[in-house]
Coordinates of C-alpha atoms in Angstrom, one line a residue:
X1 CA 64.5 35.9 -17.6
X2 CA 60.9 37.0 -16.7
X3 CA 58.7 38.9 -18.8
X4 CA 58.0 42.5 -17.9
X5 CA 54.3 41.9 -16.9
X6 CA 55.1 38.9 -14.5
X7 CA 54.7 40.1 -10.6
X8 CA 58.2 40.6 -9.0
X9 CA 59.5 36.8 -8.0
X10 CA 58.5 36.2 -4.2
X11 CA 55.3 38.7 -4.2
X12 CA 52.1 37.3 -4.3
X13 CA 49.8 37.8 -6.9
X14 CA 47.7 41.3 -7.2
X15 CA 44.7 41.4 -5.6
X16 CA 41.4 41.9 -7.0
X17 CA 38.2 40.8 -6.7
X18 CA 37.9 37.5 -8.1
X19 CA 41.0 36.0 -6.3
X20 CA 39.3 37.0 -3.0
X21 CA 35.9 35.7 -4.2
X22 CA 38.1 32.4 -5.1
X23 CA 40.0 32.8 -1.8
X24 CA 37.1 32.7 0.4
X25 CA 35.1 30.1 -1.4
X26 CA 38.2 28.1 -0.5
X27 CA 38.4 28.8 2.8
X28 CA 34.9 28.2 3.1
X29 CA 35.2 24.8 2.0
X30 CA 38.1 23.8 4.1
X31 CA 37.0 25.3 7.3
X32 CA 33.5 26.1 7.1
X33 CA 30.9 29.5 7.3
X34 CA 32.0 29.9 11.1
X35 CA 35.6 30.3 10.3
X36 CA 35.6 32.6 7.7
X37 CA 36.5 36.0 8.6
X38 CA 37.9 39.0 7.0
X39 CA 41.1 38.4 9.1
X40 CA 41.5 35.0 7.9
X41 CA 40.9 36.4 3.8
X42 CA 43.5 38.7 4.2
X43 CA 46.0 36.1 5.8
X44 CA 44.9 34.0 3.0
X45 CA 45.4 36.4 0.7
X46 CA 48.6 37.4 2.2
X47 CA 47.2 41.1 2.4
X48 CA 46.0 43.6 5.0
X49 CA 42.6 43.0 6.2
X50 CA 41.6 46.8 4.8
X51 CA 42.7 45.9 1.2
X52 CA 39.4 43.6 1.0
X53 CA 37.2 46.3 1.9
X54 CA 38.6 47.9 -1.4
X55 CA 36.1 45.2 -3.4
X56 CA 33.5 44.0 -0.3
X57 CA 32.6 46.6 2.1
X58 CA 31.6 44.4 4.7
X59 CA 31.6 40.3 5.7
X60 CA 27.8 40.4 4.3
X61 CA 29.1 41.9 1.3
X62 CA 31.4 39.0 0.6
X63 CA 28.9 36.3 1.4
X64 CA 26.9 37.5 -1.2
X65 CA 28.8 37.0 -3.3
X66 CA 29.9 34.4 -2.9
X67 CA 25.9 33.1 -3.1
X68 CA 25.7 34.7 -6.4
X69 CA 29.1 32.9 -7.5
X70 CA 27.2 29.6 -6.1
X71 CA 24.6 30.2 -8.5
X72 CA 26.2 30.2 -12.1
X73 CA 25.1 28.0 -14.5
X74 CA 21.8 26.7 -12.5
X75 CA 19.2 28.6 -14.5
X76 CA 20.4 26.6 -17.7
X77 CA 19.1 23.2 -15.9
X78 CA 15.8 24.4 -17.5
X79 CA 17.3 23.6 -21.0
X80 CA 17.5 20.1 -20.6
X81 CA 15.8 17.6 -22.1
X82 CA 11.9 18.1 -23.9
X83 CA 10.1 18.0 -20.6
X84 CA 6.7 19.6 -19.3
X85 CA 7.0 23.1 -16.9
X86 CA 7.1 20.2 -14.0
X87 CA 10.1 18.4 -15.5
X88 CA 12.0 21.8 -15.8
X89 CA 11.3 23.2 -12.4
X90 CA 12.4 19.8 -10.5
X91 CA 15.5 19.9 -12.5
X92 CA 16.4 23.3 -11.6
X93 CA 15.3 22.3 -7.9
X94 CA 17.9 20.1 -8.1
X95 CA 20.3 22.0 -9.9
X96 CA 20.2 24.7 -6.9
X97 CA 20.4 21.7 -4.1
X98 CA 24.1 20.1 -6.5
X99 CA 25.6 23.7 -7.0
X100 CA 24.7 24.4 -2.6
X101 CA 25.8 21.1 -1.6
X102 CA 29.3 21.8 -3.8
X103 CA 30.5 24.1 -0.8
X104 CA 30.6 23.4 2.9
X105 CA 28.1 25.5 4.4
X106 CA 26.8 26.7 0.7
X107 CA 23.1 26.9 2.0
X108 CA 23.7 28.7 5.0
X109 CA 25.9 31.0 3.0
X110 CA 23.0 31.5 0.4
X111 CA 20.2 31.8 3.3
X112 CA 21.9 34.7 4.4
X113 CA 22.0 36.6 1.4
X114 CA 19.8 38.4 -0.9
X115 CA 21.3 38.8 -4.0
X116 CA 20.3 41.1 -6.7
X117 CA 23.0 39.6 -9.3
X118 CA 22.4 38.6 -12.3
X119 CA 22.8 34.3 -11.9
X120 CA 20.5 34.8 -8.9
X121 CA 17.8 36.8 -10.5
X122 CA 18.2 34.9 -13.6
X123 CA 17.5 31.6 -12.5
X124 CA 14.5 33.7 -10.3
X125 CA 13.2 34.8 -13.9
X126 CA 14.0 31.6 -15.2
X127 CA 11.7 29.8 -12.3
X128 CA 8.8 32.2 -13.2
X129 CA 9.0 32.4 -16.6
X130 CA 8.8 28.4 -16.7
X131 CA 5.5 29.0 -14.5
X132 CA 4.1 31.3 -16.6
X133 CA 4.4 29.4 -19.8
X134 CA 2.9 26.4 -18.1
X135 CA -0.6 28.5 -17.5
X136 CA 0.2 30.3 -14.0
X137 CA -1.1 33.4 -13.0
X138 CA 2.1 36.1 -12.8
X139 CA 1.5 36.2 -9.0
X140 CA 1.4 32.8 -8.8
X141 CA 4.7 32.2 -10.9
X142 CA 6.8 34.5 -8.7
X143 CA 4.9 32.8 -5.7
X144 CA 6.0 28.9 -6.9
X145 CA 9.8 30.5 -7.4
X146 CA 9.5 31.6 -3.2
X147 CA 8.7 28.4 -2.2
X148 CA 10.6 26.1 -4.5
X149 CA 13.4 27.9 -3.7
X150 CA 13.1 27.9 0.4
X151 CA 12.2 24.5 -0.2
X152 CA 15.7 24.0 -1.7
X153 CA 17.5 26.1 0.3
X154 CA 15.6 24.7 3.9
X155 CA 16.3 20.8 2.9
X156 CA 20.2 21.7 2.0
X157 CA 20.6 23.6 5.2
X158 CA 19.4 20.5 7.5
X159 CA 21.2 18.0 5.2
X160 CA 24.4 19.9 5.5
X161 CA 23.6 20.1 9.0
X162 CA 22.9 16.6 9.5
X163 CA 26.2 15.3 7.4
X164 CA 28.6 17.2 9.7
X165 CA 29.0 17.8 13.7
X166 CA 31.8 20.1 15.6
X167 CA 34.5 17.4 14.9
X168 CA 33.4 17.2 11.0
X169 CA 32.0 13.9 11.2
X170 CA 28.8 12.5 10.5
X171 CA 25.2 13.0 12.8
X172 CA 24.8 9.7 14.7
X173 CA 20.9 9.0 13.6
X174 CA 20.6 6.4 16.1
X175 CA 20.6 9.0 19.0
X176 CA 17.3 10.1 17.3
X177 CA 16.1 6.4 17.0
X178 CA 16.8 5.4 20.7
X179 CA 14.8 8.3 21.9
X180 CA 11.6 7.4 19.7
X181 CA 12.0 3.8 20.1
X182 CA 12.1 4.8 24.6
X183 CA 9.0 7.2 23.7
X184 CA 5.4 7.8 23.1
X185 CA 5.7 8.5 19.6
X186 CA 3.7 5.4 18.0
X187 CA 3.1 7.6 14.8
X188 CA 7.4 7.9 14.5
X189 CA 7.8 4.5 15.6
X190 CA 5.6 3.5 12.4
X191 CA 7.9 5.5 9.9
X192 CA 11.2 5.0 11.7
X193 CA 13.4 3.5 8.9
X194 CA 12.4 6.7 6.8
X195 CA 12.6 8.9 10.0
X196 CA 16.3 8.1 10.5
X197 CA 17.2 8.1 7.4
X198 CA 20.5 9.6 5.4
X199 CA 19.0 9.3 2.1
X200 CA 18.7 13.1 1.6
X201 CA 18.1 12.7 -2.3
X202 CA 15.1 10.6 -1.8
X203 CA 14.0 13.0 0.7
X204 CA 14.3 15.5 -1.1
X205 CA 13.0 13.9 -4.4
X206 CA 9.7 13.5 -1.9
X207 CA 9.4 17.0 -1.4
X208 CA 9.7 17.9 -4.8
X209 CA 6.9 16.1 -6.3
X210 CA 4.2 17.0 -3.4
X211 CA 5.5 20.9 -4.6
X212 CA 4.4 20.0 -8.0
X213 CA 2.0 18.0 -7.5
X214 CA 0.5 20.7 -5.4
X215 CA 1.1 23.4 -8.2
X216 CA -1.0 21.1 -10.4
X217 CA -3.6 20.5 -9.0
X218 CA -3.6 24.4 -8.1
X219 CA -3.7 24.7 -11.7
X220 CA -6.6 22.4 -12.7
X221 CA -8.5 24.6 -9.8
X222 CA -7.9 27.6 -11.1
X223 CA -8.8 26.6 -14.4
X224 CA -12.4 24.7 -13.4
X225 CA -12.9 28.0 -11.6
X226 CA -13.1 26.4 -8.4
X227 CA -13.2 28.5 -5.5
X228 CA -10.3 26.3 -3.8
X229 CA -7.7 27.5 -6.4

């Protein structure tokens, strides 16, 4: 015999917020950013589309989030290991590329967005206060959090656009290959093993050491009092 807080048998659960959060990341990953709509939730859901509007007021509501849902736990990357401010903000660059990549269509979902929650803005704080420690200038802390983080975001978008086409499967790089290699593009004929490609770690490993290595030397300038810094 059922308890007297069980749901009557047959109905489905009660609705609130973070089943329809849960809901749409799943239909997210299972059919992608395009086919997501509120019609589709509330089918999901097993509801009327206007019951969602009771938690997200609007489709841009929702994907945000679902961005800041995304974003749990990647400010704590900083705590690992005994590393230098250069250590801590690649590992948190790479713990915001692993926590997009987890969901179809995460980066687009977090380009999108503008979240003022508190994962979001924490791992923002977390960004510049690992900037500011290291010996940055406050403006220049908040700026290295802008462009490590559309660096992150921008790489994860083309990857995830590169690893899937309209059927689901995987970009054909040779396309890209055959029309270099029938060009007049010496320079990309040079680099063509790298131009082509699918190793989007190593890639992205690449861009995260010129950021830092860029912040660095931004650094040393700005301490020597050069003009250039």
């Amino acid at each position: 015999m059922s308890s007297a807080s069980s749901p009557p048998r047959g109905r489905p659960p009660r609705l609130d917020r973070a089943r329809t959060l849960l809901t749409a990341l799943d239909l997210l990953d299972r059919s992608g950013l395009d086919a997501l709509t509120m019609r589709r939730l509330a089918e999901a859901l097993d509801v009327q589309a206007g019951a969602l509007y009771r938690y997200f007021a609007t489709k841009q509501d929702l994907l945000t989030a679902m961005a800041e849902h995304m974003m749990d736990g990647v400010a704590d990357a900083a705590g690992t290991g005994d590393g230098d401010w250069s250590e801590k903000l690649a590992a948190l660059a790479r713990a915001m590329r692993t926590a997009l990549l987890a969901h179809r269509d995460g980066a687009r979902v977090f380009a999108g967005t503008h979240s003022t929650g508190e994962n979001t803005l924490g791992l923002a704080d977390t960004i510049a206060g690992v900037m500011r420690a290291a010996g940055f200038p406050d403006d220049d802390a908040v700026r290295a959090l802008y462009t490590v983080a559309n660096f992150t975001v921008g790489h994860t978008l083309e990857e995830q656009a590169a690893l899937q086409t309209d059927d689901g499967g995987p970009a054909d790089p040779a396309v890209l290959a055959d029309t270099v290699a029938a060009g007049t593009y010496p320079h990309l004929k040079a680099g063509l093993p790298a131009l082509t490609s699918a190793d989007f770690t190593r890639l992205f490993e690449f861009g995260v050491d010129l950021l830092v290595e860029g912040l660095r030397a931004r650094r040393r300038s700005s301490e020597s009092g050069s003009p250039f810094g």
